[in-house]
Coordinates of C-alpha atoms and ligand atoms in Angstrom, one line a residue:
M13 CA -65.7 128.1 61.4
A14 CA -66.5 130.5 58.6
K15 CA -69.0 133.2 59.2
A16 CA -72.1 133.9 57.0
K17 CA -72.0 137.1 55.0
K18 CA -74.1 139.9 56.5
N19 CA -76.5 142.5 54.9
L20 CA -77.6 140.5 52.0
N21 CA -80.6 141.3 49.8
C22 CA -82.8 138.3 49.5
K23 CA -86.2 137.0 50.3
H24 CA -85.2 134.8 53.2
F25 CA -81.9 134.3 55.1
L26 CA -81.7 131.3 57.3
Q27 CA -79.0 130.1 59.6
G28 CA -78.6 126.4 60.3
I29 CA -75.9 123.9 61.0
A30 CA -73.1 123.6 58.5
V31 CA -72.6 120.0 57.7
S32 CA -71.0 119.7 54.3
P33 CA -68.8 122.5 52.9
G34 CA -69.0 124.4 49.7
I35 CA -71.4 126.7 47.9
A36 CA -74.3 125.6 45.8
I37 CA -76.4 127.9 43.6
S38 CA -79.4 126.3 42.1
K39 CA -83.2 126.0 42.0
I40 CA -85.2 124.3 44.8
F41 CA -86.7 120.8 44.6
L42 CA -89.2 120.7 47.4
L43 CA -89.8 117.4 49.0
L44 CA -92.7 117.6 51.4
E45 CA -94.1 114.9 53.7
D46 CA -97.4 114.3 52.0
V47 CA -98.0 114.1 48.3
E48 CA -101.7 113.6 47.8
E49 CA -102.9 115.4 44.7
V50 CA -104.9 113.0 42.7
D51 CA -104.4 113.0 38.9
S52 CA -107.4 111.9 36.9
S53 CA -106.6 110.2 33.6
V54 CA -108.2 107.6 31.4
I55 CA -105.9 104.6 31.3
D56 CA -105.1 102.3 28.4
D57 CA -106.6 98.8 28.4
E58 CA -103.2 97.2 29.0
M59 CA -102.7 99.3 32.1
I60 CA -106.0 98.2 33.8
E61 CA -104.7 95.1 35.6
S62 CA -101.5 96.8 36.7
E63 CA -103.6 99.6 38.2
V64 CA -105.7 97.0 40.0
S65 CA -102.6 95.5 41.5
R66 CA -101.3 98.9 42.4
F67 CA -104.5 99.5 44.4
Q68 CA -104.3 96.0 46.0
G69 CA -100.6 96.6 46.9
A70 CA -101.5 99.9 48.4
L71 CA -104.2 98.3 50.6
S72 CA -101.7 95.8 52.0
G73 CA -99.1 98.5 52.5
A74 CA -101.6 100.6 54.4
K75 CA -102.5 97.6 56.5
T76 CA -98.8 97.1 57.5
D77 CA -98.5 100.9 58.4
L78 CA -101.6 100.6 60.6
R79 CA -100.3 97.5 62.3
M80 CA -97.1 99.3 63.2
L81 CA -98.9 102.5 64.2
Q82 CA -101.3 100.6 66.4
S83 CA -98.5 98.8 68.3
K84 CA -96.7 102.2 68.7
V85 CA -99.9 103.8 70.1
A86 CA -100.7 100.8 72.3
H87 CA -97.2 101.1 73.7
R88 CA -97.2 104.8 74.2
I89 CA -100.8 105.7 75.1
G90 CA -102.5 102.4 75.8
K91 CA -104.4 99.5 74.2
E92 CA -107.7 101.3 74.4
S93 CA -106.6 104.3 72.3
A94 CA -105.0 101.9 69.8
R95 CA -108.4 100.4 69.1
I96 CA -109.4 103.4 66.9
F97 CA -107.2 101.8 64.2
D98 CA -109.4 98.7 64.2
V99 CA -112.0 100.8 62.3
H100 CA -109.4 101.8 59.8
K101 CA -108.3 98.2 59.3
L102 CA -112.0 97.2 58.8
L103 CA -112.4 99.9 56.2
L104 CA -109.3 98.5 54.3
E105 CA -111.0 95.1 54.2
D106 CA -114.5 96.4 53.2
H107 CA -115.6 94.3 50.2
L108 CA -118.0 96.9 48.8
L109 CA -115.4 99.6 49.0
I110 CA -112.8 97.4 47.3
E111 CA -115.1 96.1 44.6
E112 CA -116.4 99.5 43.8
T113 CA -112.9 100.9 43.3
I114 CA -111.8 98.0 41.2
N115 CA -115.0 98.4 39.1
R116 CA -114.1 102.1 38.5
I117 CA -110.7 101.0 37.3
R118 CA -111.9 98.2 35.1
K119 CA -115.1 99.7 33.7
E120 CA -114.5 103.4 33.8
K121 CA -110.7 103.0 33.0
K122 CA -109.7 105.3 35.9
N123 CA -106.3 105.3 37.4
A124 CA -106.1 103.7 40.8
D125 CA -105.8 106.8 43.0
H126 CA -108.6 108.5 41.1
A127 CA -110.9 105.5 41.3
F128 CA -110.2 105.0 45.1
S129 CA -110.6 108.7 45.7
E130 CA -114.0 108.8 44.0
T131 CA -115.2 105.8 46.0
M132 CA -114.1 107.4 49.2
D133 CA -115.8 110.7 48.3
K134 CA -119.0 108.9 47.8
Y135 CA -118.8 107.1 51.2
Q136 CA -117.7 110.4 52.9
H137 CA -120.7 112.2 51.5
T138 CA -123.1 109.5 52.7
L139 CA -121.7 109.5 56.2
S140 CA -121.6 113.3 56.5
E141 CA -125.3 113.5 55.4
S142 CA -126.3 110.9 58.1
P143 CA -128.5 112.2 60.9
H144 CA -126.6 110.0 63.4
E145 CA -123.7 111.6 65.2
F146 CA -121.9 108.3 65.3
F147 CA -121.7 108.0 61.5
Q148 CA -120.7 111.7 61.1
S149 CA -117.8 111.2 63.5
R150 CA -116.5 108.4 61.2
V151 CA -115.8 110.9 58.4
S152 CA -112.3 111.7 59.8
D153 CA -111.5 108.0 59.9
L154 CA -112.4 107.8 56.2
R155 CA -110.2 110.8 55.4
D156 CA -107.3 109.2 57.2
V157 CA -107.7 105.9 55.4
R158 CA -108.1 107.7 52.1
R159 CA -104.8 109.7 52.7
R160 CA -103.0 106.5 53.7
V161 CA -104.0 104.4 50.7
I162 CA -103.4 107.2 48.2
R163 CA -100.0 107.8 49.6
H164 CA -99.2 104.1 49.0
I165 CA -100.7 104.1 45.5
Q166 CA -98.7 107.2 44.5
G167 CA -95.6 105.7 46.1
D168 CA -93.6 107.3 48.9
R169 CA -91.6 110.5 48.7
T170 CA -88.7 108.6 47.2
D171 CA -90.6 108.1 44.0
H172 CA -91.1 111.8 43.7
L173 CA -87.4 112.2 43.8
S174 CA -87.3 110.5 40.4
K175 CA -89.2 113.5 39.0
L176 CA -86.2 115.6 39.7
E177 CA -85.4 117.3 36.3
G178 CA -82.1 118.9 35.7
T179 CA -80.1 119.9 38.7
A180 CA -81.5 121.2 42.0
V181 CA -81.0 121.6 45.7
I182 CA -83.2 119.3 47.8
V183 CA -85.2 121.1 50.5
A184 CA -87.2 118.9 52.8
P185 CA -88.3 118.7 56.5
E186 CA -85.9 115.8 56.7
L187 CA -84.5 113.0 54.6
T188 CA -84.3 109.4 55.8
P189 CA -81.3 107.2 54.9
S190 CA -83.6 105.0 52.7
E191 CA -84.6 108.1 50.7
T192 CA -81.0 109.4 50.3
V193 CA -79.9 106.1 48.9
K194 CA -82.3 106.6 46.0
L195 CA -81.1 110.0 45.0
D196 CA -79.7 110.6 41.6
K197 CA -76.3 111.9 42.7
H198 CA -75.6 113.7 39.5
K199 CA -78.6 115.9 39.8
V200 CA -78.4 116.9 43.5
M201 CA -76.4 120.1 44.0
G202 CA -77.0 120.3 47.8
F203 CA -79.3 119.8 50.7
A204 CA -81.2 122.1 53.1
T205 CA -83.4 120.5 55.8
D206 CA -85.5 121.6 58.7
L207 CA -84.2 118.8 61.0
G208 CA -80.9 117.1 61.6
G209 CA -77.5 117.6 63.2
R210 CA -73.8 117.3 62.1
T211 CA -73.8 113.5 62.3
S212 CA -77.3 112.8 61.0
H213 CA -77.3 110.6 58.0
V214 CA -78.2 113.3 55.4
A215 CA -75.1 115.1 56.6
I216 CA -72.9 112.1 56.2
M217 CA -74.4 111.4 52.7
A218 CA -73.9 115.0 51.6
R219 CA -70.2 114.9 52.5
S220 CA -69.8 111.6 50.7
M221 CA -71.6 113.0 47.7
E222 CA -69.4 116.1 47.9
V223 CA -72.2 118.6 47.8
P224 CA -72.9 121.4 50.3
A225 CA -75.5 120.9 52.9
V226 CA -77.1 122.8 55.8
V227 CA -79.4 121.1 58.3
G228 CA -81.4 122.2 61.3
L229 CA -83.0 125.1 59.5
R230 CA -86.2 124.5 61.4
K231 CA -88.7 126.0 59.0
I232 CA -87.2 126.2 55.5
S233 CA -89.5 123.6 53.9
G234 CA -92.5 125.7 54.9
L235 CA -91.0 129.0 53.7
V236 CA -89.8 128.3 50.2
K237 CA -91.5 127.4 46.9
A238 CA -90.4 124.7 44.4
G239 CA -88.2 126.2 41.6
E240 CA -87.1 129.3 43.6
R241 CA -83.4 130.2 43.3
V242 CA -81.4 129.4 46.4
I243 CA -77.8 129.6 47.7
I244 CA -76.6 126.9 50.1
D245 CA -73.5 128.0 51.9
G246 CA -72.4 124.6 53.5
T247 CA -69.3 126.2 55.0
A248 CA -71.0 129.0 56.9
G249 CA -74.2 127.0 57.5
C250 CA -76.6 129.5 55.9
V251 CA -79.2 129.4 53.2
I252 CA -80.2 132.4 51.1
V253 CA -83.5 132.2 49.3
G254 CA -84.2 134.5 46.4
P255 CA -80.9 136.4 46.4
D256 CA -80.5 139.6 44.4
E257 CA -77.9 139.9 41.6
K258 CA -75.2 141.5 43.9
T259 CA -75.5 138.6 46.4
L260 CA -75.3 136.1 43.6
T261 CA -72.1 137.7 42.3
E262 CA -70.6 137.6 45.7
Y263 CA -71.4 134.0 46.2
R264 CA -70.1 133.0 42.8
E265 CA -66.8 134.5 43.8
L266 CA -66.9 132.6 47.1
Q267 CA -67.7 129.4 45.1
A268 CA -64.7 130.0 42.8
R269 CA -62.4 130.5 45.9
H270 CA -63.7 127.3 47.4
Y271 CA -62.8 125.4 44.2
E272 CA -59.4 127.0 44.2
L273 CA -58.7 125.8 47.8
E274 CA -59.8 122.3 46.9
K275 CA -57.5 122.3 43.9
K276 CA -54.6 123.4 46.2
L277 CA -55.4 120.6 48.7
A278 CA -55.5 118.1 45.9
G279 CA -51.7 118.6 45.7
F280 CA -51.5 116.6 48.9
K281 CA -53.0 113.5 47.4
D282 CA -49.9 111.5 46.8
L283 CA -47.9 112.7 49.8
P284 CA -47.5 110.4 52.8
C285 CA -49.5 111.2 56.0
V286 CA -46.6 111.9 58.3
T287 CA -45.8 114.6 60.9
L288 CA -42.7 116.9 60.6
D289 CA -41.0 114.7 63.2
S290 CA -41.7 111.6 61.1
K291 CA -44.6 110.0 63.0
E292 CA -46.7 108.1 60.5
I293 CA -50.4 108.2 60.7
E294 CA -53.0 105.9 58.9
L295 CA -55.4 108.1 57.0
S296 CA -58.3 106.3 55.5
A297 CA -61.8 107.1 54.3
N298 CA -65.3 106.2 55.1
L299 CA -67.4 104.7 52.4
E300 CA -71.2 104.3 51.9
F301 CA -71.4 103.0 48.3
S302 CA -69.1 100.9 46.2
D303 CA -69.2 103.5 43.4
E304 CA -67.4 106.0 45.7
V305 CA -64.1 104.0 45.8
D306 CA -62.7 106.2 43.0
S307 CA -63.3 109.3 45.0
V308 CA -61.6 107.6 48.0
K309 CA -58.6 107.0 45.9
S310 CA -58.5 110.3 44.1
H311 CA -58.5 112.1 47.4
G312 CA -55.5 110.2 48.5
A313 CA -56.8 107.9 51.3
R314 CA -54.8 104.8 52.0
G315 CA -57.6 102.3 52.8
I316 CA -61.2 102.3 53.9
G317 CA -61.5 102.7 57.7
L318 CA -65.3 102.2 57.7
Y319 CA -67.5 100.7 55.0
R320 CA -71.1 101.2 56.1
T321 CA -72.8 98.1 54.7
D322 CA -76.1 99.4 55.9
Y323 CA -76.8 101.2 52.7
L324 CA -76.7 97.9 50.8
Y325 CA -79.7 96.8 52.8
L326 CA -81.4 100.2 52.6
A327 CA -81.1 100.4 48.8
S328 CA -83.1 97.2 48.2
E329 CA -86.6 96.0 48.8
V330 CA -85.3 92.5 49.3
L331 CA -82.5 91.2 51.6
P332 CA -79.1 91.2 49.8
D333 CA -78.1 87.5 49.6
E334 CA -74.6 86.2 50.0
E335 CA -73.7 86.4 46.3
T336 CA -75.0 90.0 46.0
Q337 CA -73.0 91.1 49.1
L338 CA -69.9 89.2 47.9
R339 CA -70.1 91.1 44.5
E340 CA -70.2 94.5 46.3
Y341 CA -67.5 93.7 48.8
R342 CA -65.2 92.2 46.1
K343 CA -65.6 95.3 43.9
I344 CA -64.4 97.5 46.8
V345 CA -61.7 95.2 48.1
G346 CA -60.4 94.6 44.6
K347 CA -60.2 98.3 43.7
M348 CA -58.6 99.2 47.0
S349 CA -56.1 96.3 47.1
P350 CA -53.4 96.2 48.6
D351 CA -54.9 98.8 51.0
P352 CA -57.2 97.5 53.7
V353 CA -61.0 97.7 53.7
I354 CA -62.7 97.6 57.1
I355 CA -66.2 96.2 56.5
R356 CA -68.6 96.9 59.3
T357 CA -71.5 94.4 59.7
M358 CA -74.9 96.0 59.3
D359 CA -75.9 98.8 61.5
L360 CA -79.6 98.9 60.8
G361 CA -82.3 100.2 63.3
G362 CA -82.2 103.7 64.7
D363 CA -83.1 105.9 61.8
K364 CA -82.1 103.2 59.3
Q365 CA -85.2 101.2 58.6
P366 CA -84.9 98.6 55.8
K367 CA -87.8 97.6 53.6
S368 CA -86.7 93.9 53.5
F369 CA -87.5 93.0 57.1
E370 CA -89.5 94.5 59.9
I371 CA -88.0 96.4 62.8
P372 CA -91.0 96.9 65.1
A373 CA -91.7 100.6 66.0
E374 CA -89.9 101.5 69.2
E375 CA -90.1 104.3 71.8
N376 CA -86.4 105.0 71.6
P377 CA -85.0 103.5 68.3
F378 CA -81.4 104.7 69.0
L379 CA -81.5 102.9 72.3
G380 CA -83.3 100.0 70.8
W381 CA -83.0 97.1 68.4
R382 CA -80.0 98.3 66.4
A383 CA -76.8 97.0 64.8
V384 CA -75.4 93.8 66.4
R385 CA -78.4 93.6 68.6
I386 CA -80.3 92.7 65.4
S387 CA -77.5 90.6 64.0
L388 CA -77.3 88.5 67.1
V389 CA -81.1 87.8 67.0
R390 CA -81.3 87.4 63.3
Q391 CA -78.4 84.9 63.1
D392 CA -79.6 84.0 59.6
L393 CA -78.8 87.5 58.3
F394 CA -75.6 87.7 60.3
N395 CA -74.3 84.4 59.0
T396 CA -75.0 85.5 55.4
Q397 CA -73.2 88.7 55.9
L398 CA -70.2 87.1 57.7
R399 CA -69.8 84.5 55.0
A400 CA -69.9 87.2 52.3
I401 CA -67.3 89.3 54.1
L402 CA -65.0 86.3 54.8
R403 CA -65.2 85.2 51.1
A404 CA -64.3 88.8 50.0
S405 CA -61.2 88.6 52.3
H406 CA -59.7 86.1 49.9
F407 CA -59.4 88.9 47.3
G408 CA -57.6 91.6 49.3
S409 CA -57.0 93.0 52.7
V410 CA -60.3 92.8 54.7
K411 CA -61.0 93.5 58.4
I412 CA -64.3 93.0 60.1
L413 CA -65.9 95.6 62.4
F414 CA -68.8 95.1 64.8
P415 CA -71.0 98.1 65.6
M416 CA -72.9 99.1 68.8
I417 CA -71.1 96.7 71.1
S418 CA -72.0 97.5 74.7
G419 CA -70.2 94.7 76.6
L420 CA -68.2 91.5 76.5
D421 CA -71.1 89.1 76.0
E422 CA -71.8 90.6 72.6
V423 CA -68.1 90.5 71.6
H424 CA -68.1 86.7 72.5
E425 CA -71.3 86.1 70.6
C426 CA -70.1 87.9 67.5
K427 CA -66.9 85.9 67.6
L428 CA -68.9 82.7 67.9
A429 CA -71.0 83.6 64.9
L430 CA -67.8 84.4 63.0
E431 CA -66.2 81.0 63.9
K432 CA -69.3 79.3 62.8
A433 CA -69.2 81.0 59.4
K434 CA -65.5 80.2 59.1
A435 CA -66.1 76.5 59.9
E436 CA -68.9 76.4 57.3
L437 CA -66.6 77.8 54.6
R438 CA -63.8 75.5 55.5
S439 CA -66.1 72.5 55.2
E440 CA -67.3 73.8 51.8
N441 CA -63.7 74.3 50.7
I442 CA -64.2 78.0 50.1
S443 CA -61.2 80.2 50.5
F444 CA -61.0 83.1 52.9
D445 CA -58.3 84.9 54.9
E446 CA -57.9 82.7 58.1
N447 CA -56.2 85.7 59.8
V448 CA -58.8 88.3 59.0
E449 CA -58.5 91.0 61.6
L450 CA -61.4 91.7 63.9
G451 CA -62.4 95.0 65.5
V452 CA -65.1 96.5 67.7
M453 CA -66.6 100.0 67.4
I454 CA -66.3 101.9 70.6
E455 CA -69.4 104.0 70.4
V456 CA -71.3 103.1 73.6
P457 CA -69.9 104.6 76.8
S458 CA -70.0 101.1 78.5
A459 CA -67.7 99.8 75.7
A460 CA -65.4 102.8 76.1
L461 CA -65.0 102.1 79.8
L462 CA -64.4 98.4 79.1
A463 CA -61.9 99.1 76.3
D464 CA -59.1 97.2 78.0
K465 CA -61.1 94.0 78.3
I466 CA -62.6 94.4 74.8
A467 CA -59.1 95.1 73.4
R468 CA -57.9 91.7 74.7
E469 CA -60.5 90.0 72.5
V470 CA -59.8 91.8 69.2
D471 CA -57.1 93.2 66.8
F472 CA -58.2 96.8 66.8
L473 CA -60.7 99.3 68.2
S474 CA -62.5 102.0 66.2
L475 CA -64.0 105.0 68.0
G476 CA -67.4 105.8 66.6
T477 CA -67.8 109.3 68.0
N478 CA -71.0 110.1 66.2
D479 CA -72.8 107.7 68.6
L480 CA -70.3 107.9 71.5
V481 CA -71.0 111.7 71.8
Q482 CA -74.8 111.2 71.7
Y483 CA -74.7 108.4 74.3
A484 CA -72.1 110.0 76.6
L485 CA -73.7 113.4 76.6
A486 CA -77.3 112.2 76.3
V487 CA -77.8 114.4 73.2
D488 CA -79.7 113.0 70.2
R489 CA -77.3 113.3 67.3
G490 CA -80.2 114.3 64.9
N491 CA -82.0 116.8 67.0
E492 CA -81.3 120.3 65.8
R493 CA -82.9 121.9 68.9
I494 CA -80.2 120.6 71.2
A495 CA -77.4 120.6 68.6
Y496 CA -75.6 123.2 70.6
L497 CA -75.0 120.5 73.3
Y498 CA -73.6 118.0 70.8
K499 CA -69.9 118.7 71.2
H500 CA -67.2 116.2 70.5
L501 CA -64.7 118.5 72.1
H502 CA -66.5 118.2 75.4
P503 CA -64.0 117.4 78.2
A504 CA -66.0 114.2 79.1
V505 CA -65.8 112.9 75.6
L506 CA -62.1 113.7 75.4
R507 CA -61.5 111.7 78.6
L508 CA -63.4 108.7 77.2
I509 CA -61.3 108.9 74.0
R510 CA -58.0 109.2 75.9
H511 CA -59.0 106.2 78.0
V512 CA -59.9 104.1 75.0
I513 CA -56.6 104.9 73.2
Q514 CA -54.5 104.3 76.3
A515 CA -56.3 101.0 77.1
G516 CA -56.0 99.8 73.5
H517 CA -52.3 100.5 73.4
R518 CA -51.7 98.9 76.8
E519 CA -53.3 95.7 75.4
G520 CA -51.2 96.0 72.2
V521 CA -54.0 96.9 69.7
W522 CA -54.2 99.9 67.4
V523 CA -57.0 102.4 67.9
G524 CA -58.7 104.3 65.1
M525 CA -61.6 106.7 64.8
C526 CA -64.2 106.6 62.1
G527 CA -66.7 109.1 63.6
E528 CA -67.0 112.5 62.0
M529 CA -64.8 114.0 64.7
A530 CA -61.8 112.5 63.0
G531 CA -62.4 114.8 60.0
D532 CA -62.9 117.9 62.0
P533 CA -59.8 120.1 61.5
L534 CA -60.2 121.6 65.0
S535 CA -59.9 118.1 66.6
V536 CA -57.0 116.7 64.6
L537 CA -54.1 118.0 66.7
I538 CA -55.7 116.9 69.9
L539 CA -56.4 113.4 68.5
L540 CA -52.8 113.2 67.2
G541 CA -51.5 114.3 70.5
L542 CA -53.6 111.6 72.3
D543 CA -51.9 109.0 70.1
L544 CA -54.7 108.0 67.8
D545 CA -53.3 105.6 65.2
E546 CA -55.8 105.9 62.4
F547 CA -58.1 108.6 61.2
S548 CA -61.0 107.5 58.9
V549 CA -62.8 110.5 57.4
C550 CA -65.1 111.3 54.5
P551 CA -63.1 111.3 51.2
T552 CA -63.2 115.0 50.7
A553 CA -61.8 115.7 54.1
V554 CA -58.7 113.5 53.5
P555 CA -56.5 116.3 51.8
E556 CA -57.2 118.8 54.5
I557 CA -56.5 116.4 57.4
K558 CA -53.3 115.3 55.7
K559 CA -52.2 118.9 55.3
I560 CA -52.7 119.6 59.0
I561 CA -50.9 116.4 60.1
R562 CA -48.0 117.1 57.7
S563 CA -47.6 120.6 59.1
V564 CA -47.0 119.9 62.7
N565 CA -44.6 118.1 65.1
Y566 CA -46.1 115.1 66.9
R567 CA -44.4 116.4 70.1
E568 CA -46.2 119.7 69.7
A569 CA -49.5 117.9 69.3
V570 CA -48.9 116.0 72.5
R571 CA -48.3 119.3 74.3
I572 CA -51.5 120.8 72.8
A573 CA -53.5 117.7 73.8
S574 CA -52.2 117.7 77.3
K575 CA -53.1 121.4 77.7
V576 CA -56.6 120.8 76.3
M577 CA -57.2 118.0 78.9
D578 CA -56.9 120.6 81.6
F579 CA -59.8 122.8 80.4
D580 CA -63.2 122.5 82.0
K581 CA -65.6 123.3 79.2
A582 CA -66.0 122.5 75.5
S583 CA -66.3 126.2 74.7
E584 CA -62.8 126.8 76.2
I585 CA -61.4 124.0 74.2
E586 CA -62.9 125.2 71.0
R587 CA -61.7 128.8 71.5
F588 CA -58.2 127.6 72.3
M589 CA -58.1 125.3 69.2
V590 CA -59.5 128.0 66.9
K591 CA -56.7 130.4 68.1
I592 CA -54.0 127.8 67.5
M593 CA -55.4 126.8 64.1
R594 CA -55.7 130.4 62.9
Q595 CA -52.1 131.0 63.8
K596 CA -50.9 127.9 62.1
F597 CA -53.1 127.8 59.0
K598 CA -53.7 131.3 57.7
D599 CA -55.1 130.0 54.4
M600 CA -57.8 127.8 56.0
N601 CA -61.2 128.9 57.3
F602 CA -61.4 128.8 61.1
Ligands
LIG29 C1 -70.2 106.6 64.6 O1 -71.2 106.3 65.4 O2 -69.3 107.4 64.9 C2 -70.1 105.9 63.3 C3 -69.1 106.0 62.6 O3 -71.2 105.1 62.9 P1 -72.6 105.7 62.3 O4 -72.4 107.2 62.0 O5 -72.8 104.9 61.1 O6 -73.6 105.5 63.4
LIG30 MG1 -72.4 104.6 65.0

């Protein structure tokens, strides 16, 4: 991949993981964990009751936090240690404390955080003046409760994103999927985060928003100040804080060249995705939000290979009901028609925590209650979603995809749930496509090994390499410290992929890939040579992948793939592929 420029004059130069290409030059919008400054203002009479309810809402939000924290601590450290939170819960229910705060709001017309903060200051002072050690030691509990409630009154970090004025680059320790869904896409020029890896969700979001991003920078959020000028080089994976004029000029030129290359690639938009020796390949795009369909089409994708419905759940405080879901699905299916849309049932859990229902805190969320594991327990949610997807299938070409399947039991249970939803719609005389195709994501190693048996149950398989790599190599996909181990070109991963494709074909089903690996130019020839039928990539990667596929012979790709399968290490495979790609594609960055 492209190298960062050397010998630059700037305040800080940081190297991280390149996750979304391009150059952004902008000011920093710093999003830190805790926002706790308390504003003191006199409120208008008509604001009084809404401030009181903001305070009451914050108390109940803080109680929910504590409940979750307590169960996590009880699980990790023990029930005894978890008892410390009982004191916090009692404080949150203390009548005097609550009344005094409400009085300050009503009588002194103070805003909720100011009123609560003053009440807590008073309590804190009384305790710290006490001659008894026991009471003095409770001061830290008060501080903790104060911080927790104020955070709830002020709203979470997401609300602070709404203060984003003009355009900026977001710098943060990390961003959760539920925060990224609330971003104003027109104002965000790029991302730079301390944590994260190539397939973490901020990376996927940045690519779908078409803005440069670098993650895994470890300490950037502690080094920079809000408003500072910054360059994000999402191609080389570096961030330059406080660049001098010469550096700025160099990067403006690089930025112009990047746009130039994009323009050239746009020429591939309407061309078919076919190799020099006429093998046709399905090239589709991944989608997170319905308003990105235009980008999918303008980049020349023929269909949606993965619609992540998860964001529909994350974007809302309440569960999306059948009609809401149907509206979204219809919008996408209608715009894409006659091209197919593969709708994946929700993949919540892991790092995707919805606000509308509780996923209890877990020791290992990525190995926990996630995706179909939730759907199969919460049959009510599953049924609503399946009904909405089926109803959307009446308006175009829809296929259904189940995530995180680990064995045949789950496939059977998912099919039963689907049959039930179909039977309901039939009895209600609601139209849907009776032959809607069904697929399973192969993203858990056990499913990869059982690909032949799973293939007999469905119409297609879709390789989810983002998870398959993390589970096969035991490398957390979001952990920057071990990102050097997260390699989709690992020989073990390639063997799993080859096995899945061959097993699928033997059973007569097509095999696609919707993990980020499908959009990695270094992997394309190998996947083509292994006989992958469909590549589903982020919209901006479509032209580049099409250009590569159109420039080679399928038979040559088979030779390359077969050679690659003999290598022992990921590093050897990467070196070999960089050499080949540099020879073949002189105008691209490898
Ligand atoms: C995958 O795991 O490869 C995938 C496409 O799903 P997600 O990134 O949403 O987990
Ligand atoms: Mg996945």
